[in-house]
Short mmCIF file of N, CA, C and O in Angstrom, two decimals:
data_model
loop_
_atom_site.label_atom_id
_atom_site.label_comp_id
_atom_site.label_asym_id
_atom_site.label_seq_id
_atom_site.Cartn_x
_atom_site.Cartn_y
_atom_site.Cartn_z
N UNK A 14 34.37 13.36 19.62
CA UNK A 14 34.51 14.33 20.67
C UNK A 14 33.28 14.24 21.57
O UNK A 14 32.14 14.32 21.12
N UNK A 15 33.51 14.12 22.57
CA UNK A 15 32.89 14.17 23.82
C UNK A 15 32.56 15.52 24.95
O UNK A 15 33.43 15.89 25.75
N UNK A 16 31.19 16.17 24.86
CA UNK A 16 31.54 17.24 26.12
C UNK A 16 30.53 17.06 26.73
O UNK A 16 29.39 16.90 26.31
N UNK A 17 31.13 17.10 28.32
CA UNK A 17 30.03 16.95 29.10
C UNK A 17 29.30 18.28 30.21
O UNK A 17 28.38 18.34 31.02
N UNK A 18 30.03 18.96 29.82
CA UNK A 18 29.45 20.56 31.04
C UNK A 18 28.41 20.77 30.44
O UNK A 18 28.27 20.99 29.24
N UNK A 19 27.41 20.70 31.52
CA UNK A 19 26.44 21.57 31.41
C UNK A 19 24.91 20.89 30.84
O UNK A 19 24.75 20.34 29.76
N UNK A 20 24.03 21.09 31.76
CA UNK A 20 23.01 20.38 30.93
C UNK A 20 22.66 20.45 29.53
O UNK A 20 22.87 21.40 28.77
N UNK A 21 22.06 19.27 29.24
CA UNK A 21 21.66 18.60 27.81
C UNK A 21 20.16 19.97 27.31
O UNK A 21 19.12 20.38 27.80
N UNK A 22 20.75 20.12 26.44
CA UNK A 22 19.68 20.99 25.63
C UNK A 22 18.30 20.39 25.02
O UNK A 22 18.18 19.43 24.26
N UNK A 23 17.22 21.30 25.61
CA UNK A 23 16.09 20.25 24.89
C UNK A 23 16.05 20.05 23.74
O UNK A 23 15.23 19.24 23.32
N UNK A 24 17.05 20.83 22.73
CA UNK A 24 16.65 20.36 21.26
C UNK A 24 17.02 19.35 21.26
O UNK A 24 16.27 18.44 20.93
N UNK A 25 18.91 19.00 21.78
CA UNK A 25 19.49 17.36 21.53
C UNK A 25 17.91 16.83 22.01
O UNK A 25 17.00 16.56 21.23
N UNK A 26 17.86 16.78 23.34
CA UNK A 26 16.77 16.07 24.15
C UNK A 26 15.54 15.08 23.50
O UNK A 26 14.97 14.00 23.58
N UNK A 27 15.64 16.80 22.55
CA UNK A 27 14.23 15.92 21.62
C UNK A 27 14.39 15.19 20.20
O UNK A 27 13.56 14.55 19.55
N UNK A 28 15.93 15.53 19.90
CA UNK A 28 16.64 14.61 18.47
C UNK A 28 16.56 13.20 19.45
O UNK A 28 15.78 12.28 19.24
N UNK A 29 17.55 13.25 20.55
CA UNK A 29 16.94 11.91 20.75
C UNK A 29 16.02 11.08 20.51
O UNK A 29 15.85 10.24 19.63
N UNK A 30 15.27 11.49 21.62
CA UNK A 30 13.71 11.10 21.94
C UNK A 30 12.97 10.64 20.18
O UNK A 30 12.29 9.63 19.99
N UNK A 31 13.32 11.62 19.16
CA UNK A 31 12.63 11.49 17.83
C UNK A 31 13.56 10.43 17.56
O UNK A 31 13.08 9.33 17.80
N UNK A 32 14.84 10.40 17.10
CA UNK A 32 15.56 9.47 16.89
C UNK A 32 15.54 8.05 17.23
O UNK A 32 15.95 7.26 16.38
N UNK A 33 15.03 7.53 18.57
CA UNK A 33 14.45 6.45 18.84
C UNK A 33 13.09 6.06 18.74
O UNK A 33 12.51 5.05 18.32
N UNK A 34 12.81 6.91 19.14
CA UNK A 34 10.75 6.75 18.64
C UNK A 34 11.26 6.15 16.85
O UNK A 34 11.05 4.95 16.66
N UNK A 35 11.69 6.71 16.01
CA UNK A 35 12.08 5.76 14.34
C UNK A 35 12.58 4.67 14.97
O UNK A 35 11.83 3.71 14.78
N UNK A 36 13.65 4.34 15.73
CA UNK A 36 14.16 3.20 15.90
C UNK A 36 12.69 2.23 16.15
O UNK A 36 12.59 1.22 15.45
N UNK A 37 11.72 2.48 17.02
CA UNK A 37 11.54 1.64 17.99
C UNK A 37 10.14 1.29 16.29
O UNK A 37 9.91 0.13 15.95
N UNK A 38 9.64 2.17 15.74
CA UNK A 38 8.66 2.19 14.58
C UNK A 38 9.26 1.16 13.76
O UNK A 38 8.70 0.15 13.33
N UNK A 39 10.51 1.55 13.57
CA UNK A 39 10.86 0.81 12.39
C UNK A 39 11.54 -0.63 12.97
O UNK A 39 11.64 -1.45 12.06
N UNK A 40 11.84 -0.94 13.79
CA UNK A 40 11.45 -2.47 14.59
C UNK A 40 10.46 -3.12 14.49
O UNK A 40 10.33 -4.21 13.93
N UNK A 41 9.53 -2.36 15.13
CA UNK A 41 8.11 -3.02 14.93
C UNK A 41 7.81 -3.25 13.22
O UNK A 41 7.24 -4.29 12.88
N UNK A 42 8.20 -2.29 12.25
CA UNK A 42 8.06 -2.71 10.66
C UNK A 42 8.73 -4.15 9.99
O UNK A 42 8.37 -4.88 9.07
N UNK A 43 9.96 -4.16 10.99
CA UNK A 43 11.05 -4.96 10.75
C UNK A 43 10.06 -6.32 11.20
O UNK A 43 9.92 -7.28 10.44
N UNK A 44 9.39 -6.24 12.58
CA UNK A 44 8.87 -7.36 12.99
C UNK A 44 7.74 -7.93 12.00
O UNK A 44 7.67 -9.10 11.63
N UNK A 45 6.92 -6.97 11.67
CA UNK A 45 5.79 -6.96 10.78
C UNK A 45 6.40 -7.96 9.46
O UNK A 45 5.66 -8.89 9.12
N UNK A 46 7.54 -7.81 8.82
CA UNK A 46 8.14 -8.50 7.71
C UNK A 46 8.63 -9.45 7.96
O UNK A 46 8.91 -10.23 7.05
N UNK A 47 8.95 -9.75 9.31
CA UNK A 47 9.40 -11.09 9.46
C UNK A 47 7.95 -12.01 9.56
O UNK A 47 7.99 -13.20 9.25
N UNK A 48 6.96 -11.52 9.91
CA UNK A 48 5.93 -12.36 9.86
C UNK A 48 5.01 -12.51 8.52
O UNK A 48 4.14 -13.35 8.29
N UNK A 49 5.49 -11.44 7.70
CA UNK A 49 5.07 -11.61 6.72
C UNK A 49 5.71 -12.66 5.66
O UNK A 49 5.16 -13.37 4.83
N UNK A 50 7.30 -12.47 6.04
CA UNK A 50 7.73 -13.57 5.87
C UNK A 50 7.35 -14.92 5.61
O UNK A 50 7.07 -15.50 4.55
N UNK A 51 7.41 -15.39 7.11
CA UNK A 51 6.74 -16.22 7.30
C UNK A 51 6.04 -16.59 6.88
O UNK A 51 6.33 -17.70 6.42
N UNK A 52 4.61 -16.13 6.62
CA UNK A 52 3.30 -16.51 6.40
C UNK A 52 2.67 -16.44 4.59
O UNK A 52 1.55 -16.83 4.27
N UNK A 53 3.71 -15.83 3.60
CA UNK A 53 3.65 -15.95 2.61
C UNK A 53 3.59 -16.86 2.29
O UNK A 53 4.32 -17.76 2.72
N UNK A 54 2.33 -17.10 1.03
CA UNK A 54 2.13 -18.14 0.09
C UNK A 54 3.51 -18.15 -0.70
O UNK A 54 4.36 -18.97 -0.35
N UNK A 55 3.86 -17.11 -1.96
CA UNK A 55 5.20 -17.35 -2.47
C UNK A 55 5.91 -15.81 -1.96
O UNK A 55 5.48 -14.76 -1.50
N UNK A 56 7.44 -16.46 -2.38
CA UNK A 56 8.02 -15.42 -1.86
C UNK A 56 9.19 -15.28 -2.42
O UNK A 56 9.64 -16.41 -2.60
N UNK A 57 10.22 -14.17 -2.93
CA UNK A 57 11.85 -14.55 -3.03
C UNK A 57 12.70 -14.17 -1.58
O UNK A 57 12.89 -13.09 -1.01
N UNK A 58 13.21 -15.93 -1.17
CA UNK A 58 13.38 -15.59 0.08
C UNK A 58 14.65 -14.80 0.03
O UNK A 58 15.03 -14.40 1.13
N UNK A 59 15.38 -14.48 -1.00
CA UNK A 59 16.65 -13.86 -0.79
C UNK A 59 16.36 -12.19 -0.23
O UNK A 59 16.80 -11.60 0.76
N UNK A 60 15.17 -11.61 -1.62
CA UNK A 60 14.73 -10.43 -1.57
C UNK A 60 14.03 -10.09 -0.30
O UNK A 60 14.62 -9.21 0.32
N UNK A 61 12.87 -10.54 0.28
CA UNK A 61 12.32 -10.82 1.44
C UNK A 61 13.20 -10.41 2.70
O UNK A 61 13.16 -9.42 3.43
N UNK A 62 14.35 -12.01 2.68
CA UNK A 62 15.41 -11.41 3.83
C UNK A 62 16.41 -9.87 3.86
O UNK A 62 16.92 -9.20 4.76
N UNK A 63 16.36 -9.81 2.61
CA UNK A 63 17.36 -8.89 2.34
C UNK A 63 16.46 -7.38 2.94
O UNK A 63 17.18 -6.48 3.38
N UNK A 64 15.01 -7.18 2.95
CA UNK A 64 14.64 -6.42 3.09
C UNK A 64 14.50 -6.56 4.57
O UNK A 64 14.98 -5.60 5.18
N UNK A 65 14.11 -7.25 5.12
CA UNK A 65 14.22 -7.80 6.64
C UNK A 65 14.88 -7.22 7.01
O UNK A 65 14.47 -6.30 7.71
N UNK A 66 16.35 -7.37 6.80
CA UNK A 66 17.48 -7.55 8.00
C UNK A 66 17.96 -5.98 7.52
O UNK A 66 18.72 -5.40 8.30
N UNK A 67 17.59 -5.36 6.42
CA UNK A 67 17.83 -3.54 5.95
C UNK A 67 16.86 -2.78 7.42
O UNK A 67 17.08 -1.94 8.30
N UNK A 68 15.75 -3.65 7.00
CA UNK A 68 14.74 -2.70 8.15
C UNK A 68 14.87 -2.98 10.07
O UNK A 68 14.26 -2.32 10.91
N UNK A 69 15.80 -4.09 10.35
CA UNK A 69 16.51 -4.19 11.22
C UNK A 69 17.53 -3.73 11.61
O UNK A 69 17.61 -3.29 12.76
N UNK A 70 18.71 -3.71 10.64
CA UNK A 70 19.91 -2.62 10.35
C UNK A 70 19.57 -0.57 10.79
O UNK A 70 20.12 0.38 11.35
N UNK A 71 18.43 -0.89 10.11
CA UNK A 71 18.20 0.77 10.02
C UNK A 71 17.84 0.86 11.62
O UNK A 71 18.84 1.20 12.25
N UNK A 72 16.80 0.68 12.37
CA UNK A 72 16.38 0.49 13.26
C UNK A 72 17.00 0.44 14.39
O UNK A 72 16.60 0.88 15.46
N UNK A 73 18.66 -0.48 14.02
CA UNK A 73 19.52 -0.96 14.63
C UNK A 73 20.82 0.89 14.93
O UNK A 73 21.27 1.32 16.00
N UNK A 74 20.97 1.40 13.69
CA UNK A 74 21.69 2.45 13.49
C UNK A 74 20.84 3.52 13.53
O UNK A 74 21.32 4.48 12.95
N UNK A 75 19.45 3.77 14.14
CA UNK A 75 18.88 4.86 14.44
C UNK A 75 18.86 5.11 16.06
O UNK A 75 18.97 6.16 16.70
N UNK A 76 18.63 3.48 16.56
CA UNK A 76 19.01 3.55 18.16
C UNK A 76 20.33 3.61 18.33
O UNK A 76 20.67 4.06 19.42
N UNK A 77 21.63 3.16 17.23
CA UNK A 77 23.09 3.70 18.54
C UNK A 77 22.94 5.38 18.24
O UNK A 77 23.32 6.31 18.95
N UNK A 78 22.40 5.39 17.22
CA UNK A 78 22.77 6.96 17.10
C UNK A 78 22.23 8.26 17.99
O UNK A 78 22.52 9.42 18.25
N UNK A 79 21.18 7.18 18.31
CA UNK A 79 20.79 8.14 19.08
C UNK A 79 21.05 8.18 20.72
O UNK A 79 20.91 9.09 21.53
N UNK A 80 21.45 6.94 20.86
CA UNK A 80 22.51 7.19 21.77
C UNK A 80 23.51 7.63 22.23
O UNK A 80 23.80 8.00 23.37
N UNK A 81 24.38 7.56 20.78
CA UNK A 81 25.38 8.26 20.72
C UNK A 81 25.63 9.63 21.14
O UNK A 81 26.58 10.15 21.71
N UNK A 82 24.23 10.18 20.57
CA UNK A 82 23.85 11.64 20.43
C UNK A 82 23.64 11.96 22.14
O UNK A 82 24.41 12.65 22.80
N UNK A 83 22.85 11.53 22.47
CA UNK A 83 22.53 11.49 24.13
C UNK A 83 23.53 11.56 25.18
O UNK A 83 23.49 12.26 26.19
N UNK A 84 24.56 10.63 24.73
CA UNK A 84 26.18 11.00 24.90
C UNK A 84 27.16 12.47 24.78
O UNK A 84 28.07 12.92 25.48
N UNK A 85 26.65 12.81 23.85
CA UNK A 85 27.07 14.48 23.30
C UNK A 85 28.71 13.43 22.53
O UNK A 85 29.91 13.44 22.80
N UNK A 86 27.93 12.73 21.63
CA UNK A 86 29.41 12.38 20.80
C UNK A 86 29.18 12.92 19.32
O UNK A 86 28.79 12.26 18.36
N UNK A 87 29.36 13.70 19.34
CA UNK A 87 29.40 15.13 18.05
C UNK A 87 29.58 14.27 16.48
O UNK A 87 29.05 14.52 15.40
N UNK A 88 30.47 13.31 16.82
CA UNK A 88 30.22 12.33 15.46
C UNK A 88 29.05 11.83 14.79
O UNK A 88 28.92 11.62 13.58
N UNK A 89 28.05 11.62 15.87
CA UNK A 89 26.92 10.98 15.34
C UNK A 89 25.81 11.80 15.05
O UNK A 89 24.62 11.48 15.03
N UNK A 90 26.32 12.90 14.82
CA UNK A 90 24.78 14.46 14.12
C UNK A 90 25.34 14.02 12.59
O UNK A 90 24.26 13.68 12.11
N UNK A 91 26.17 13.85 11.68
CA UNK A 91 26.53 14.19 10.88
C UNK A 91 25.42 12.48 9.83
O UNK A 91 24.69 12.60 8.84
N UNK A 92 25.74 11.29 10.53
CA UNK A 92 24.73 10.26 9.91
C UNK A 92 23.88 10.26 10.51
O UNK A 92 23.36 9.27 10.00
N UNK A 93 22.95 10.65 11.52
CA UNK A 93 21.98 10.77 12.07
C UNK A 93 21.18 11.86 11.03
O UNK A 93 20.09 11.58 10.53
N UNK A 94 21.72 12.82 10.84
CA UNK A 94 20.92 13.85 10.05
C UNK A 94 21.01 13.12 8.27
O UNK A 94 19.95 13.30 7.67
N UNK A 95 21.85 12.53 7.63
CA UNK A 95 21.68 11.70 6.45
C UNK A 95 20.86 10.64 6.58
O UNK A 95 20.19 10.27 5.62
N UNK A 96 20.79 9.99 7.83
CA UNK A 96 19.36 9.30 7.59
C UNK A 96 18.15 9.88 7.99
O UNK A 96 17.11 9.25 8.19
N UNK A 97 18.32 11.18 8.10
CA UNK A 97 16.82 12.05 8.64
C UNK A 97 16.77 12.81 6.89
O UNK A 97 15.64 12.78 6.40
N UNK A 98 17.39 13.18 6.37
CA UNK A 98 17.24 13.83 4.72
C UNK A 98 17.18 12.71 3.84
O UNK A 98 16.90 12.84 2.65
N UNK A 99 17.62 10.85 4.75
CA UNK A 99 16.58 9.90 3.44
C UNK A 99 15.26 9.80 2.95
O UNK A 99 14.69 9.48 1.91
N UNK A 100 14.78 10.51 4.97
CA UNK A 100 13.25 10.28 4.78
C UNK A 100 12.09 11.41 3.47
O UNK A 100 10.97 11.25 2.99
N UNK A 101 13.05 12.40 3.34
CA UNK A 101 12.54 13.53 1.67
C UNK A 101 12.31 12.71 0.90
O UNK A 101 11.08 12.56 0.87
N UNK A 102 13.08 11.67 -0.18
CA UNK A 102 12.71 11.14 -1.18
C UNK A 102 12.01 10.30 -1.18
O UNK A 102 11.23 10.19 -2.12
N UNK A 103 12.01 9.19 0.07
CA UNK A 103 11.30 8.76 0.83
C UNK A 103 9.46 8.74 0.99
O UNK A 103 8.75 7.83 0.57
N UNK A 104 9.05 9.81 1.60
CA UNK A 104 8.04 10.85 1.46
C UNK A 104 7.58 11.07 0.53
O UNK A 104 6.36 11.05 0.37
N UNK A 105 8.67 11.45 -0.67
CA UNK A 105 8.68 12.09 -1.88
C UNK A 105 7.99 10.74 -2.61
O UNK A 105 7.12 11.21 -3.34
N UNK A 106 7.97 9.50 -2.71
CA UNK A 106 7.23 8.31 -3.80
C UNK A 106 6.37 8.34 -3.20
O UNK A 106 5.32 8.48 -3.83
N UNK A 107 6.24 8.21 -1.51
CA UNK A 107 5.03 7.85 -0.79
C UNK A 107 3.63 8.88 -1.36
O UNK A 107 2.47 8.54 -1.62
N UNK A 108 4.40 10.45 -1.43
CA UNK A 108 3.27 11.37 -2.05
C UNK A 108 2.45 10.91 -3.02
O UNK A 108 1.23 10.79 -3.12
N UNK A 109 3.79 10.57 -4.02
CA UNK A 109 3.16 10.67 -5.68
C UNK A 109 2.86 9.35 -5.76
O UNK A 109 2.80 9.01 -6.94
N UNK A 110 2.59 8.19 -4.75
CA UNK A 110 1.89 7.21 -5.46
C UNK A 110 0.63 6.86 -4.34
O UNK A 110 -0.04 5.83 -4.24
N UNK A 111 0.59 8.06 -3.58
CA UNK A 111 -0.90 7.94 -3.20
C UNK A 111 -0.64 8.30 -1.72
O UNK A 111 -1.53 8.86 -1.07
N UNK A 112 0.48 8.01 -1.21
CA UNK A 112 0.04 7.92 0.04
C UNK A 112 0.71 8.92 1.28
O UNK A 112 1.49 8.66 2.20
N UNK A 113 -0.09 10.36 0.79
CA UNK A 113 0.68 11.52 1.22
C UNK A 113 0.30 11.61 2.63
O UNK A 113 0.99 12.19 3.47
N UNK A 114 -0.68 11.10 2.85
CA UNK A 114 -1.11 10.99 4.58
C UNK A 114 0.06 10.06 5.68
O UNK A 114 -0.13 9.73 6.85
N UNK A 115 1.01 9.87 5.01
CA UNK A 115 2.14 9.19 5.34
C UNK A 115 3.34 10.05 5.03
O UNK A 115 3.98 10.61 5.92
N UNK A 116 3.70 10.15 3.44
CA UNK A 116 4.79 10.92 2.97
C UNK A 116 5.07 12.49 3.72
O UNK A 116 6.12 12.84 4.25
N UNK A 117 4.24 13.02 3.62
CA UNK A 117 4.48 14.33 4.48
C UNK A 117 4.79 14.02 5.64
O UNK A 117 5.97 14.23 5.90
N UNK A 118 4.01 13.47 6.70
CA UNK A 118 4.75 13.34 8.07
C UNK A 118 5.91 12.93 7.90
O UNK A 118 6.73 13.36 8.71
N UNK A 119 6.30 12.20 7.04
CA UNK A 119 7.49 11.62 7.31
C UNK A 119 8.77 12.63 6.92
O UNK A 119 9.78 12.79 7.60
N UNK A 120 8.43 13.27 5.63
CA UNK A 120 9.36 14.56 5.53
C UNK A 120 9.40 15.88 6.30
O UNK A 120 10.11 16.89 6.21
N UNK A 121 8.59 15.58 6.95
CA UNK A 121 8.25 16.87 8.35
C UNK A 121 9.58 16.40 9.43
O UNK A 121 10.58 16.96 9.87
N UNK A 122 8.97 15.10 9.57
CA UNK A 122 10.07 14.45 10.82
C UNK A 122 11.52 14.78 10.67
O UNK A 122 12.21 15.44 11.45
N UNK A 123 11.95 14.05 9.22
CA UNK A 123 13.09 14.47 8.40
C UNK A 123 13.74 15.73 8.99
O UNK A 123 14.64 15.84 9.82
N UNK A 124 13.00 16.67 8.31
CA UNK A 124 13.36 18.00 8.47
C UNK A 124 13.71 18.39 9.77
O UNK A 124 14.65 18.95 10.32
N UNK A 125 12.20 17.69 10.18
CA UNK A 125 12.33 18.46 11.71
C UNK A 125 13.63 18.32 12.64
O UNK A 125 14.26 19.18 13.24
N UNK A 126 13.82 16.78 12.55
CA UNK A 126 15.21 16.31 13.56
C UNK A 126 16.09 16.78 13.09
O UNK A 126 17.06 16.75 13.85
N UNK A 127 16.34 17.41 11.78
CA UNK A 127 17.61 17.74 11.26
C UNK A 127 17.40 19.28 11.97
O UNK A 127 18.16 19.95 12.67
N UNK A 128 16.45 19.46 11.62
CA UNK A 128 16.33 21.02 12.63
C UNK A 128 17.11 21.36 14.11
O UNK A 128 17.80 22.29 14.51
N UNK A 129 16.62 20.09 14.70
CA UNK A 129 17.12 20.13 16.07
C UNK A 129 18.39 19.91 15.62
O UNK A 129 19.14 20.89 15.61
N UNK A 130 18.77 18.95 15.27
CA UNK A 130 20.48 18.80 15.62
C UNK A 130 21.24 19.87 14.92
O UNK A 130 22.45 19.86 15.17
N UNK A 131 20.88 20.67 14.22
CA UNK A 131 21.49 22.13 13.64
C UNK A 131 21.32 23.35 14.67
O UNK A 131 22.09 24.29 14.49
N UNK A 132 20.48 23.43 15.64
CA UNK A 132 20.04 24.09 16.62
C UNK A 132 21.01 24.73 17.34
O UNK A 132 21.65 24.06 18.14
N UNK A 133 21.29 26.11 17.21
CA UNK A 133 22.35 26.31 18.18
C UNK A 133 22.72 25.87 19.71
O UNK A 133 23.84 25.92 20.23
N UNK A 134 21.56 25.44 20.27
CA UNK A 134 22.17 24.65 21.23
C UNK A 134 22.29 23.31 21.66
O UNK A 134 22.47 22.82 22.77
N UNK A 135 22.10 22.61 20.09
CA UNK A 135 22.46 21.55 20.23
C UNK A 135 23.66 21.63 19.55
O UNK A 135 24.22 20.54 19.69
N UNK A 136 24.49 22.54 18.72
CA UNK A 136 25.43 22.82 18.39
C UNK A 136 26.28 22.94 19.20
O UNK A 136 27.23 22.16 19.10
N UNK A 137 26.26 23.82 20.17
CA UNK A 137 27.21 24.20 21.17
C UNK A 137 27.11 22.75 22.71
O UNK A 137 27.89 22.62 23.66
N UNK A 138 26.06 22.06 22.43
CA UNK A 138 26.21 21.12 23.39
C UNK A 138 27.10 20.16 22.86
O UNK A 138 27.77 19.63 23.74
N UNK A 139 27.40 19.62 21.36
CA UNK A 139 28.04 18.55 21.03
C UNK A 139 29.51 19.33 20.67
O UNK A 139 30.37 18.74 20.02
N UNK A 140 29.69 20.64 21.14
CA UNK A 140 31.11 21.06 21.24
C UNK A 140 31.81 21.16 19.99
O UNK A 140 32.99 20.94 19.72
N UNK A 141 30.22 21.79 18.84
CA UNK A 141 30.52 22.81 17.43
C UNK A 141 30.51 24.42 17.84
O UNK A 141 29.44 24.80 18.31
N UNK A 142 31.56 25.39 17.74
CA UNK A 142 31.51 26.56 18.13
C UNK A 142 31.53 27.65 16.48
O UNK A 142 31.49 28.88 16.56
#
């Protein structure tokens, strides 16, 4: 479903905007592994690629979505916000194995975008009443 009356609400505004800012992070991570790739002494290239082309994929389905969203196509709050509640458990190892100066922001973000796209007026912009 599609609605278009009426200007875009800054909460969508800013699910966007957050929604691609991950895309564009986790590209650059994606890029980072391909060169790490690369440049490894040993490696399992299956595991390696396999992690590659996940952190490309993701990257890949954080920018349509958030396009989607920018669109006001009401379908795409529902996996947009499941990959914003991956980033909890996520967070959640990053804490407990040291590296909470990371894990928390990242479950903040989580939360946060899921915040916006629950927002009543990003609710009523993607034409949930």
């Amino acid at each position: 479903m599609t609605i278009d009356s009426g200007p875009v609400p800054d909460t969508l505004r800013w699910a966007v905007r957050l929604l691609r800012g991950e895309a564009v992070a986790l590209a650059l991570l994606a890029a980072w592994l391909i060169w790490a790739d690369l440049t490894a002494t040993k490696t399992d290239l299956v595991s390696a690629l396999f992690v590659t082309g996940f952190a490309f994929a993701g990257a890949a389905a954080l920018w349509a979505l958030g396009a989607a969203l920018a669109r006001r196509r009401a379908g795409a709050r529902a996996p947009a916000m499941v990959l914003q509640l991956m980033l909890l458990p996520v967070g959640w190892f990053m804490i407990s194995g040291g590296l909470g100066w990371l894990g928390v922001p990242l479950m903040v973000l989580g939360v946060g975008v899921c915040a916006l796209l629950v927002s009543p007026p990003t609710t009523r912009a993607l034409g949930f009443q």
